[in-house]
Coordinates of C-alpha atoms and ligand atoms in Angstrom, one line a residue:
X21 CA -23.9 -93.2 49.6
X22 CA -22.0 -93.4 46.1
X23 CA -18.6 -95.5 46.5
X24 CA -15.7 -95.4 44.1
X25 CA -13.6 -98.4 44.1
X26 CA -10.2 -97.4 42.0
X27 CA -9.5 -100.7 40.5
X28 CA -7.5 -101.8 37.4
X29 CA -9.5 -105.1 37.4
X30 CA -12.8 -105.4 38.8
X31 CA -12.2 -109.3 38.3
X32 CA -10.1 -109.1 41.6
X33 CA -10.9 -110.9 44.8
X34 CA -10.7 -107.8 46.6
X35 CA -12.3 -105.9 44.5
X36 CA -15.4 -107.6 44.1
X37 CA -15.1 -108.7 47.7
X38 CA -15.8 -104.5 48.3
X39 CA -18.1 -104.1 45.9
X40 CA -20.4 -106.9 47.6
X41 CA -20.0 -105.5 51.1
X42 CA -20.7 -101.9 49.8
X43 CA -23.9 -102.8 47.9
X44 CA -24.6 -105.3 51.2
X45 CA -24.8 -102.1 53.0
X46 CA -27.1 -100.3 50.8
X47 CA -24.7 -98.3 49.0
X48 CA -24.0 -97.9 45.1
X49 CA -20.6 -98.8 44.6
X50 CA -18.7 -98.2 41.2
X51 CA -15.4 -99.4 39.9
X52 CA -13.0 -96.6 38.3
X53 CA -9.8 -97.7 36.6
X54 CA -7.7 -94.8 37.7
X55 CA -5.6 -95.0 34.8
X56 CA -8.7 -93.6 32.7
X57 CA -9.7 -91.1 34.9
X58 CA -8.9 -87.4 33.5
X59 CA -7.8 -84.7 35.8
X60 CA -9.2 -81.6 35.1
X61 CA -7.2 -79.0 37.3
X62 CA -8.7 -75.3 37.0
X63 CA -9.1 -72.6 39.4
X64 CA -11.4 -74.1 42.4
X65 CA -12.9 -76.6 40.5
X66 CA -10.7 -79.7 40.5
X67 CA -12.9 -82.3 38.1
X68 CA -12.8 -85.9 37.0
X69 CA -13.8 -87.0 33.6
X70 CA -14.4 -91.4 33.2
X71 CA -14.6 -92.4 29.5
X72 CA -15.9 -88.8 28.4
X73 CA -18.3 -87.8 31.3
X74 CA -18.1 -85.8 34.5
X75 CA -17.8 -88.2 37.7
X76 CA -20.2 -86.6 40.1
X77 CA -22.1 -87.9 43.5
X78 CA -19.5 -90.0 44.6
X79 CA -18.9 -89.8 48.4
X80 CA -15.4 -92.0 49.0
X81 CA -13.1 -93.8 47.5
X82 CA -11.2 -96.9 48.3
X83 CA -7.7 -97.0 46.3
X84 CA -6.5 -99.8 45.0
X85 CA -3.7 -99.0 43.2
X86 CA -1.3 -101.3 42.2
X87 CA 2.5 -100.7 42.7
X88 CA 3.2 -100.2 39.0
X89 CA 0.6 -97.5 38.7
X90 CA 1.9 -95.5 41.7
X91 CA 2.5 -92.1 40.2
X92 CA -1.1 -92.4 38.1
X93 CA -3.3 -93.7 40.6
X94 CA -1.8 -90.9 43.8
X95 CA -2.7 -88.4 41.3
X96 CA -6.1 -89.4 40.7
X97 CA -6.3 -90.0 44.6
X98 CA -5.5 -86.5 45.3
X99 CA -7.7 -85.0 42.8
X100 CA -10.7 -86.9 44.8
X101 CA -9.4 -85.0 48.0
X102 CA -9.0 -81.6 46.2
X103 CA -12.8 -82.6 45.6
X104 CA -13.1 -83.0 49.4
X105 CA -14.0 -86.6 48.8
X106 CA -13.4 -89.4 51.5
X107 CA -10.2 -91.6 50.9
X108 CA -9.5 -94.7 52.7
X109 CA -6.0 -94.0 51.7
X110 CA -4.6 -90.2 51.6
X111 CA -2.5 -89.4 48.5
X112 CA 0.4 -88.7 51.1
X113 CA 0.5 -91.6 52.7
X114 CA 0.1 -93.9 49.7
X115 CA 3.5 -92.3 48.7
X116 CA 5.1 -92.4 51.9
X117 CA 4.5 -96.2 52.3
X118 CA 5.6 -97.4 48.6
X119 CA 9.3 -96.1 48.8
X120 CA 10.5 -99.1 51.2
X121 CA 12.9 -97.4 52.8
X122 CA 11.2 -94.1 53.6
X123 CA 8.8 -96.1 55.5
X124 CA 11.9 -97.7 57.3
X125 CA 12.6 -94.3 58.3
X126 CA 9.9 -93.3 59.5
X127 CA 9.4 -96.6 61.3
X128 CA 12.5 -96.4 62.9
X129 CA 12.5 -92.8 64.2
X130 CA 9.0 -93.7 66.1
X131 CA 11.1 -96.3 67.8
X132 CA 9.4 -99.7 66.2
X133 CA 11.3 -103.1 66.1
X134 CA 13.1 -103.4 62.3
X135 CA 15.8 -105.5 61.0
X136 CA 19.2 -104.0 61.2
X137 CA 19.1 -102.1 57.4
X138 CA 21.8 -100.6 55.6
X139 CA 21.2 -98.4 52.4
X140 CA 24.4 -97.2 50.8
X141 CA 25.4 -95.5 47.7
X142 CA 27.1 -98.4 45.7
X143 CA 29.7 -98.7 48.5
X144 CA 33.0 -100.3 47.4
X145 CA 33.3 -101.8 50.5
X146 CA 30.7 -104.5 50.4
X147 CA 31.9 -106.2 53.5
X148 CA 31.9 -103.7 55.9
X149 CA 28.5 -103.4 54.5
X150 CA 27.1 -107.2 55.3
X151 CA 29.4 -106.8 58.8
X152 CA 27.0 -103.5 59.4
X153 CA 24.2 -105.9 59.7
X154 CA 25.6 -108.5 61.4
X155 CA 27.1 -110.6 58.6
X156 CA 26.3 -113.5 56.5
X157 CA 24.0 -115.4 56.3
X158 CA 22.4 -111.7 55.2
X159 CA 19.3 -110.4 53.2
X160 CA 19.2 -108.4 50.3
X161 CA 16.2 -106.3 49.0
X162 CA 15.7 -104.7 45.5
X163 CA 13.8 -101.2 46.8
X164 CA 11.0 -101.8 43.9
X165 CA 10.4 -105.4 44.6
X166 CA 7.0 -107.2 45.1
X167 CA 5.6 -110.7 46.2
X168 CA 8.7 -111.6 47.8
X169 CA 10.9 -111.0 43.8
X170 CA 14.2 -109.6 44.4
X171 CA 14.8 -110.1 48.0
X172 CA 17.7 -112.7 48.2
X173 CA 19.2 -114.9 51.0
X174 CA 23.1 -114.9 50.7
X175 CA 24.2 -117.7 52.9
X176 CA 27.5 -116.7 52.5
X177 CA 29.8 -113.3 52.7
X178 CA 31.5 -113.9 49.4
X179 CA 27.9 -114.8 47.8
X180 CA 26.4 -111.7 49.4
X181 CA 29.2 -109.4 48.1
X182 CA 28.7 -111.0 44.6
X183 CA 25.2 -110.3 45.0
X184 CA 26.0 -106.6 45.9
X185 CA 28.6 -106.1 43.5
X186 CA 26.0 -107.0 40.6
X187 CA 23.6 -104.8 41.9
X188 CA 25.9 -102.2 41.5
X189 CA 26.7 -102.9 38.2
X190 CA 23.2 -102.7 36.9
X191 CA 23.0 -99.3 39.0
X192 CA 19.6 -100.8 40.9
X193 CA 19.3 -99.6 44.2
X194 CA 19.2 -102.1 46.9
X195 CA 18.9 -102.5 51.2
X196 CA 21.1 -104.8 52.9
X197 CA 19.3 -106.7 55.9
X198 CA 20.1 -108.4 58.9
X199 CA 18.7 -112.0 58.6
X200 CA 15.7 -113.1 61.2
X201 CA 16.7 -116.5 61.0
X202 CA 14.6 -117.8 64.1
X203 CA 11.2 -116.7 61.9
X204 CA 11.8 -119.6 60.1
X205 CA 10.2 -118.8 57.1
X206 CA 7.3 -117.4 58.6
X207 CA 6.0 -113.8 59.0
X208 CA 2.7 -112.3 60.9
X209 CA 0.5 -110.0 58.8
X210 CA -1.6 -107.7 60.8
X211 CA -4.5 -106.2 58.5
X212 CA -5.5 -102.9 60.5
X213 CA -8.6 -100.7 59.6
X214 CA -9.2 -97.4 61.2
X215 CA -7.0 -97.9 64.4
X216 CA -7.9 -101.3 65.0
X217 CA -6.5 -105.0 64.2
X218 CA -9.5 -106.5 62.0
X219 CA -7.6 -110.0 61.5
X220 CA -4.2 -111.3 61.7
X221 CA -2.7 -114.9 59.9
X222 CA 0.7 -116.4 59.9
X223 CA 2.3 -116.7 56.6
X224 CA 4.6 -119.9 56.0
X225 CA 6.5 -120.3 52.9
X226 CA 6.9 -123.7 51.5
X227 CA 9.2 -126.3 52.3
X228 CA 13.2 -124.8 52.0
X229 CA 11.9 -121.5 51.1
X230 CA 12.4 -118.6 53.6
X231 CA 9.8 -116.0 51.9
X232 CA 6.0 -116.5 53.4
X233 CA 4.8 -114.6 49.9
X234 CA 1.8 -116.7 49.3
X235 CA 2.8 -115.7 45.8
X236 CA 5.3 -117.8 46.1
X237 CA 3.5 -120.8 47.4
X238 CA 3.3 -119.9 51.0
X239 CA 0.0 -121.0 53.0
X240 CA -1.6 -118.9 55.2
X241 CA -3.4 -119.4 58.7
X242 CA -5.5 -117.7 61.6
X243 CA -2.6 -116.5 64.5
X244 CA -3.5 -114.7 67.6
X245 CA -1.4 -111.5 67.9
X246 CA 0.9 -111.2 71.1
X247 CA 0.1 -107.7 72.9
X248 CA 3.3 -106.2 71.4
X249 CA 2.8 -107.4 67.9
X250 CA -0.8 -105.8 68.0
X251 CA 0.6 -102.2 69.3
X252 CA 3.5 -102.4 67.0
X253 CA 1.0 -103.1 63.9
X254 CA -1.1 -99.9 65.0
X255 CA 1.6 -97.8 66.1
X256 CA 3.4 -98.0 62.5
X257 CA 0.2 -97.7 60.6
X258 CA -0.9 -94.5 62.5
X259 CA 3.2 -92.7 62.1
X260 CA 2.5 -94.1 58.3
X261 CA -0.7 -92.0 58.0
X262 CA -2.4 -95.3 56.7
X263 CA -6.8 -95.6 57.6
X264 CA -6.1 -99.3 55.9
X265 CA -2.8 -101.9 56.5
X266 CA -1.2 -104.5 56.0
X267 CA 1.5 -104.8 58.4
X268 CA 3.7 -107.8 57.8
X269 CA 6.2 -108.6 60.8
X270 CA 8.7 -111.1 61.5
X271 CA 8.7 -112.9 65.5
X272 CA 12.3 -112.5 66.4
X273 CA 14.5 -113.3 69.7
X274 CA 13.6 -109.8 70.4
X275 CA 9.7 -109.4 69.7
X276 CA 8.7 -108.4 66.5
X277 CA 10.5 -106.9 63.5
X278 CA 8.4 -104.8 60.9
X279 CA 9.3 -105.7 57.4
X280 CA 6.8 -103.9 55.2
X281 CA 3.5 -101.9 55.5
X282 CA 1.1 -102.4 52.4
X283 CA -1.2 -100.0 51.6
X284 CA -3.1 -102.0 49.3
X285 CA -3.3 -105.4 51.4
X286 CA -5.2 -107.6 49.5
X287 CA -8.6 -109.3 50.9
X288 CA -8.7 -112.6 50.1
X289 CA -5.6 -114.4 52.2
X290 CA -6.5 -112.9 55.2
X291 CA -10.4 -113.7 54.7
X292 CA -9.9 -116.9 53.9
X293 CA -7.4 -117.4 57.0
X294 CA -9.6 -115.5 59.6
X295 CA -13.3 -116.3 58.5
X296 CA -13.6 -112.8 58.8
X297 CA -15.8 -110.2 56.8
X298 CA -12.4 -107.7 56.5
X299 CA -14.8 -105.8 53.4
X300 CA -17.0 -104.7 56.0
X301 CA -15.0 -103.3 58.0
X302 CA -13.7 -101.2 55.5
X303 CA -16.8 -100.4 54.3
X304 CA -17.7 -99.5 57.7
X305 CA -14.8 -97.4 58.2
X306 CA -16.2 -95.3 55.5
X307 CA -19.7 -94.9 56.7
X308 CA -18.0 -93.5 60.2
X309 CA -16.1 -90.7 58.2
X310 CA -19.2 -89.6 55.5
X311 CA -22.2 -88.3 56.9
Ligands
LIG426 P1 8.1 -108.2 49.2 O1 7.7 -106.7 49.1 O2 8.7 -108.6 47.9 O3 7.0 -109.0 49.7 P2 9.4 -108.5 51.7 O4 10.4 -107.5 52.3 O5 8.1 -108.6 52.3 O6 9.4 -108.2 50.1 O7 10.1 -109.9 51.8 C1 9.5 -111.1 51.3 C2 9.6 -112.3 52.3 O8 11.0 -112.6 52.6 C3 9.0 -111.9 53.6 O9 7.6 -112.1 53.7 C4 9.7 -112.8 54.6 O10 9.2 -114.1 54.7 C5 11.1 -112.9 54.0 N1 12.0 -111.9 54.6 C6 12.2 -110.6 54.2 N2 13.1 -110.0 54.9 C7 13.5 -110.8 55.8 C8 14.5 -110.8 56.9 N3 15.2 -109.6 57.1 N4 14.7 -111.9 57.6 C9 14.1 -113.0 57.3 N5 13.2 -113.2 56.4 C10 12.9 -112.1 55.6
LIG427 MG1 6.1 -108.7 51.5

Protein backbone atom coordinates (compact mmCIF):
# COMPACT_ATOMS: atom_id res chain seq x y z
CA UNK A 1 0.00 0.00 0.00
CA UNK A 2 0.80 3.82 -0.50
CA UNK A 3 1.74 5.51 2.97
CA UNK A 4 1.80 9.24 3.69
CA UNK A 5 4.02 10.38 6.32
CA UNK A 6 2.98 14.25 7.20
CA UNK A 7 6.27 15.54 8.14
CA UNK A 8 7.84 19.04 8.22
CA UNK A 9 11.31 17.37 8.14
CA UNK A 10 12.00 14.12 6.73
CA UNK A 11 15.55 14.53 8.48
CA UNK A 12 13.75 13.46 11.72
CA UNK A 13 14.49 10.31 13.70
CA UNK A 14 10.97 9.43 13.67
CA UNK A 15 10.36 10.18 10.47
CA UNK A 16 12.83 8.23 8.73
CA UNK A 17 12.54 5.59 11.51
CA UNK A 18 8.62 5.14 9.66
CA UNK A 19 9.64 5.49 6.47
CA UNK A 20 12.27 2.45 6.95
CA UNK A 21 9.66 0.17 8.65
CA UNK A 22 7.08 1.09 5.93
CA UNK A 23 9.27 0.30 2.93
CA UNK A 24 10.56 -2.88 5.36
CA UNK A 25 7.17 -4.10 4.94
CA UNK A 26 6.82 -3.76 1.31
CA UNK A 27 4.98 -0.60 1.16
CA UNK A 28 5.80 2.80 -0.72
CA UNK A 29 5.90 5.31 1.78
CA UNK A 30 6.02 9.20 0.98
CA UNK A 31 6.74 12.23 3.07
CA UNK A 32 4.15 15.28 2.67
CA UNK A 33 4.93 18.49 4.45
CA UNK A 34 1.47 19.40 5.47
CA UNK A 35 2.05 22.88 5.33
CA UNK A 36 2.27 22.55 1.43
CA UNK A 37 -0.47 20.51 0.93
CA UNK A 38 -3.62 22.43 -0.83
CA UNK A 39 -7.12 21.72 0.18
CA UNK A 40 -9.30 21.64 -2.44
CA UNK A 41 -12.91 21.54 -0.77
CA UNK A 42 -15.82 21.15 -3.60
CA UNK A 43 -18.93 19.39 -3.57
CA UNK A 44 -18.05 15.48 -2.83
CA UNK A 45 -14.82 15.64 -4.03
CA UNK A 46 -12.43 16.78 -1.23
CA UNK A 47 -8.77 16.86 -3.11
CA UNK A 48 -5.21 17.40 -2.17
CA UNK A 49 -2.80 19.21 -4.46
CA UNK A 50 1.46 18.71 -3.31
CA UNK A 51 3.72 21.18 -5.17
CA UNK A 52 1.12 21.54 -8.19
CA UNK A 53 -0.15 17.92 -8.62
CA UNK A 54 -3.15 15.87 -7.46
CA UNK A 55 -2.06 13.44 -4.41
CA UNK A 56 -3.72 10.18 -5.42
CA UNK A 57 -3.27 6.26 -4.27
CA UNK A 58 -2.34 6.91 -0.95
CA UNK A 59 -3.92 4.51 1.60
CA UNK A 60 -3.00 6.12 5.33
CA UNK A 61 -1.46 8.57 6.75
CA UNK A 62 0.64 8.89 9.84
CA UNK A 63 0.52 12.68 11.27
CA UNK A 64 3.20 14.13 12.48
CA UNK A 65 2.37 17.45 13.16
CA UNK A 66 4.30 19.50 15.21
CA UNK A 67 2.60 21.67 17.96
CA UNK A 68 3.26 24.99 16.08
CA UNK A 69 1.49 23.79 13.05
CA UNK A 70 -1.60 22.55 14.85
CA UNK A 71 -4.34 24.41 13.03
CA UNK A 72 -2.47 23.64 9.47
CA UNK A 73 -1.59 20.15 9.85
CA UNK A 74 -5.61 19.05 11.59
CA UNK A 75 -6.87 20.60 8.51
CA UNK A 76 -4.86 18.65 6.12
CA UNK A 77 -5.58 15.56 8.45
CA UNK A 78 -9.20 15.93 7.98
CA UNK A 79 -9.14 16.50 4.39
CA UNK A 80 -7.33 12.86 4.13
CA UNK A 81 -10.53 11.47 6.18
CA UNK A 82 -13.16 13.42 4.04
CA UNK A 83 -11.01 11.31 1.37
CA UNK A 84 -11.88 8.18 3.55
CA UNK A 85 -8.20 7.78 3.99
CA UNK A 86 -6.66 5.83 7.06
CA UNK A 87 -5.27 8.11 9.91
CA UNK A 88 -3.25 6.93 12.67
CA UNK A 89 -4.34 10.07 14.30
CA UNK A 90 -8.16 11.47 13.79
CA UNK A 91 -8.36 15.23 13.17
CA UNK A 92 -10.59 15.23 16.44
CA UNK A 93 -8.47 13.82 18.60
CA UNK A 94 -5.27 15.62 17.52
CA UNK A 95 -7.26 18.71 18.73
CA UNK A 96 -8.60 17.39 21.75
CA UNK A 97 -5.19 16.33 23.03
CA UNK A 98 -3.14 19.66 22.18
CA UNK A 99 -5.29 22.01 24.43
CA UNK A 100 -3.60 20.80 27.90
CA UNK A 101 -6.32 21.30 29.87
CA UNK A 102 -9.17 19.88 27.77
CA UNK A 103 -7.40 16.77 27.94
CA UNK A 104 -7.29 17.22 31.81
CA UNK A 105 -10.86 17.32 31.57
CA UNK A 106 -11.50 14.73 29.84
CA UNK A 107 -9.05 12.73 31.82
CA UNK A 108 -10.50 13.51 34.93
CA UNK A 109 -14.27 12.96 34.25
CA UNK A 110 -13.14 9.11 33.17
CA UNK A 111 -11.89 9.03 36.68
CA UNK A 112 -7.81 8.76 35.93
CA UNK A 113 -5.22 9.73 38.61
CA UNK A 114 -4.07 13.71 37.83
CA UNK A 115 -2.43 16.30 39.83
CA UNK A 116 -4.69 18.48 41.81
CA UNK A 117 -5.09 21.43 38.83
CA UNK A 118 -6.54 24.68 39.06
CA UNK A 119 -7.31 26.89 35.92
CA UNK A 120 -8.70 30.35 36.84
CA UNK A 121 -9.38 33.54 35.09
CA UNK A 122 -6.53 35.85 36.35
CA UNK A 123 -7.79 35.43 39.94
CA UNK A 124 -6.83 38.18 42.24
CA UNK A 125 -6.56 35.93 44.82
CA UNK A 126 -3.43 34.05 44.09
CA UNK A 127 -3.22 32.35 47.35
CA UNK A 128 -6.29 30.76 47.72
CA UNK A 129 -5.26 29.63 44.34
CA UNK A 130 -1.74 27.83 45.34
CA UNK A 131 -3.82 26.68 48.85
CA UNK A 132 -6.47 25.02 46.14
CA UNK A 133 -3.66 22.72 45.30
CA UNK A 134 -2.19 22.08 48.33
CA UNK A 135 0.26 24.98 48.65
CA UNK A 136 3.80 25.67 48.00
CA UNK A 137 6.21 24.19 47.04
CA UNK A 138 3.57 24.30 43.82
CA UNK A 139 3.76 23.87 39.88
CA UNK A 140 3.00 26.19 37.36
CA UNK A 141 2.30 25.38 33.61
CA UNK A 142 2.08 27.91 30.62
CA UNK A 143 -1.04 26.00 28.53
CA UNK A 144 1.14 26.29 25.14
CA UNK A 145 4.33 25.01 26.54
CA UNK A 146 6.60 22.18 25.16
CA UNK A 147 9.77 20.17 26.22
CA UNK A 148 9.30 20.92 29.70
CA UNK A 149 9.55 25.38 28.73
CA UNK A 150 7.24 27.22 30.87
CA UNK A 151 6.37 24.86 33.53
CA UNK A 152 8.02 26.35 36.81
CA UNK A 153 8.67 25.02 40.36
CA UNK A 154 7.79 27.77 42.95
CA UNK A 155 9.35 26.63 46.17
CA UNK A 156 7.75 29.22 47.88
CA UNK A 157 4.09 30.90 48.29
CA UNK A 158 5.30 34.45 47.82
CA UNK A 159 7.54 33.13 44.71
CA UNK A 160 4.51 31.25 43.27
CA UNK A 161 2.20 34.31 43.67
CA UNK A 162 4.94 36.42 41.94
CA UNK A 163 5.02 33.93 39.35
CA UNK A 164 1.20 34.18 38.98
CA UNK A 165 0.89 37.73 39.27
CA UNK A 166 3.33 38.03 36.12
CA UNK A 167 1.48 35.75 34.19
CA UNK A 168 -1.33 37.80 34.63
CA UNK A 169 0.25 40.70 33.56
CA UNK A 170 1.32 39.39 30.25
CA UNK A 171 -2.38 38.08 29.90
CA UNK A 172 -0.90 34.28 29.20
CA UNK A 173 -2.94 31.71 30.36
CA UNK A 174 -1.59 29.32 32.86
CA UNK A 175 -2.63 25.96 35.29
CA UNK A 176 -1.62 25.90 38.70
CA UNK A 177 -0.41 22.24 39.90
CA UNK A 178 -0.11 20.34 42.95
CA UNK A 179 3.63 19.31 43.16
CA UNK A 180 4.42 15.31 42.98
CA UNK A 181 7.41 15.78 44.97
CA UNK A 182 8.07 11.91 45.79
CA UNK A 183 8.61 11.46 41.62
CA UNK A 184 11.64 12.91 42.23
CA UNK A 185 12.39 14.17 38.98
CA UNK A 186 11.28 11.31 37.21
CA UNK A 187 8.24 10.47 35.09
CA UNK A 188 7.00 7.10 33.19
CA UNK A 189 6.16 7.43 29.52
CA UNK A 190 3.88 4.79 28.25
CA UNK A 191 4.02 4.74 24.18
CA UNK A 192 0.59 2.96 23.28
CA UNK A 193 -0.35 1.82 19.73
CA UNK A 194 -3.71 0.54 18.88
CA UNK A 195 -4.82 -0.45 22.47
CA UNK A 196 -1.76 -1.88 23.58
CA UNK A 197 1.56 -0.72 25.62
CA UNK A 198 4.33 -1.20 22.80
CA UNK A 199 7.23 0.12 25.24
CA UNK A 200 7.54 2.04 28.32
CA UNK A 201 11.06 4.02 29.82
CA UNK A 202 11.55 6.09 32.86
CA UNK A 203 12.62 9.64 32.25
CA UNK A 204 15.08 11.23 34.80
CA UNK A 205 16.05 14.74 34.61
CA UNK A 206 19.55 15.74 35.38
CA UNK A 207 21.06 16.33 38.58
CA UNK A 208 18.80 19.32 40.63
CA UNK A 209 16.44 19.51 37.84
CA UNK A 210 12.83 18.27 38.48
CA UNK A 211 11.70 18.12 34.62
CA UNK A 212 12.52 14.48 32.97
CA UNK A 213 12.31 16.44 29.28
CA UNK A 214 15.17 14.77 27.69
CA UNK A 215 15.17 18.14 26.02
CA UNK A 216 16.34 19.34 28.84
CA UNK A 217 19.05 16.82 29.46
CA UNK A 218 17.11 14.07 31.03
CA UNK A 219 18.25 10.35 30.32
CA UNK A 220 15.96 7.89 29.51
CA UNK A 221 15.70 4.02 30.45
CA UNK A 222 13.73 0.62 29.93
CA UNK A 223 10.92 0.50 33.12
CA UNK A 224 8.48 -2.31 33.58
CA UNK A 225 4.94 -0.77 33.95
CA UNK A 226 3.02 -1.67 37.33
CA UNK A 227 -0.53 -3.15 36.35
CA UNK A 228 -2.18 0.23 37.17
CA UNK A 229 0.17 2.44 35.28
CA UNK A 230 -0.37 0.13 32.12
CA UNK A 231 -4.47 0.39 32.39
CA UNK A 232 -4.24 4.00 33.30
CA UNK A 233 -1.97 4.59 29.96
CA UNK A 234 -4.74 2.71 27.84
CA UNK A 235 -7.66 3.91 29.47
CA UNK A 236 -6.68 7.72 28.81
CA UNK A 237 -5.54 7.11 25.34
CA UNK A 238 -8.85 5.31 24.39
CA UNK A 239 -11.32 8.45 26.30
CA UNK A 240 -8.60 10.74 24.21
CA UNK A 241 -9.58 9.06 20.92
CA UNK A 242 -5.76 8.55 20.30
CA UNK A 243 -4.70 4.90 17.81
CA UNK A 244 -0.90 6.34 18.77
CA UNK A 245 0.39 7.80 22.57
CA UNK A 246 2.49 8.98 24.45
CA UNK A 247 1.37 8.84 27.88
CA UNK A 248 3.70 10.48 30.34
CA UNK A 249 2.83 9.77 34.17
CA UNK A 250 4.22 10.69 37.33
CA UNK A 251 4.56 7.50 40.36
CA UNK A 252 3.03 9.21 43.28
CA UNK A 253 2.06 8.18 47.04
CA UNK A 254 -1.08 7.29 45.41
CA UNK A 255 -0.29 5.38 42.04
CA UNK A 256 0.14 7.18 39.12
CA UNK A 257 -0.66 10.80 38.06
CA UNK A 258 -1.21 11.56 34.19
CA UNK A 259 0.58 14.68 33.24
CA UNK A 260 0.29 14.84 29.51
CA UNK A 261 -0.80 12.63 26.49
CA UNK A 262 1.31 13.35 23.21
CA UNK A 263 -0.09 12.73 20.09
CA UNK A 264 3.01 12.99 18.26
CA UNK A 265 5.37 10.91 20.66
CA UNK A 266 8.55 10.85 19.14
CA UNK A 267 10.45 7.45 18.14
CA UNK A 268 13.72 7.64 18.98
CA UNK A 269 13.87 7.94 23.08
CA UNK A 270 11.71 5.27 23.57
CA UNK A 271 13.62 2.99 20.83
CA UNK A 272 16.64 3.55 22.07
CA UNK A 273 15.49 2.89 25.82
CA UNK A 274 13.37 -0.35 25.00
CA UNK A 275 15.43 -2.03 22.00
CA UNK A 276 12.18 -2.13 20.58
CA UNK A 277 11.03 -1.76 16.76
CA UNK A 278 8.01 0.94 18.00
CA UNK A 279 7.92 1.90 13.78
CA UNK A 280 6.62 -1.46 13.23
CA UNK A 281 4.19 -1.46 15.27
CA UNK A 282 2.74 1.45 13.86
CA UNK A 283 3.22 0.43 10.69
CA UNK A 284 1.47 -2.64 11.58
CA UNK A 285 -1.36 -0.92 13.15
CA UNK A 286 -1.93 0.40 9.73
CA UNK A 287 -1.91 -2.77 7.74
CA UNK A 288 -4.78 -4.12 10.38
CA UNK A 289 -7.11 -1.10 9.55
CA UNK A 290 -6.40 -0.98 5.32
CA UNK A 291 -7.39 -3.88 3.50
P1 LIG B 1 5.88 19.82 28.67
O1 LIG B 1 4.70 19.70 27.78
O2 LIG B 1 6.61 21.10 28.51
O3 LIG B 1 6.76 18.60 28.57
P2 LIG B 1 4.99 18.74 31.21
O4 LIG B 1 3.67 19.00 31.81
O5 LIG B 1 5.19 17.39 30.60
O6 LIG B 1 5.31 19.89 30.17
O7 LIG B 1 6.10 18.99 32.33
C1 LIG B 1 7.51 18.86 32.09
C2 LIG B 1 8.18 18.03 33.18
O8 LIG B 1 8.06 18.67 34.46
C3 LIG B 1 7.57 16.66 33.37
O9 LIG B 1 8.11 15.70 32.49
C4 LIG B 1 7.88 16.34 34.84
O10 LIG B 1 9.17 15.79 34.98
C5 LIG B 1 7.84 17.72 35.50
N1 LIG B 1 6.51 17.97 36.09
C6 LIG B 1 5.43 18.49 35.44
N2 LIG B 1 4.36 18.58 36.24
C7 LIG B 1 4.75 18.13 37.44
C8 LIG B 1 4.09 17.98 38.72
N3 LIG B 1 2.80 18.34 38.89
N4 LIG B 1 4.81 17.46 39.74
C9 LIG B 1 6.11 17.11 39.58
N5 LIG B 1 6.78 17.22 38.43
C10 LIG B 1 6.12 17.73 37.36
MG1 LIG C 1 6.06 16.65 28.81
Amino acid sequence: MKIAILSRNPGLYSTNRLKEAGIKRGHEVVILNPLKCDLIIEKKKPQIIYNGELVTGVDAVIPRIGASVTFYGTAVVRQFEMMKIFTTIESQALVRSRDKLRSLQVLSRAGLGLPKTIFTNYSKDSEAVIDGVGGAPCIIKLLEGTQGVGVILAETKSAATSVLEAFQGLQARVIVQEFIKEAGGADIRAFVVDGVVVGAMKRQGKEGEFRSNLHRGGTAEVVELTEEEENTALKATKVLGLGVAGVDMLRSNTGPKIMEVNSSPGLEGIERATGKDIAKSIIRYIERNVD
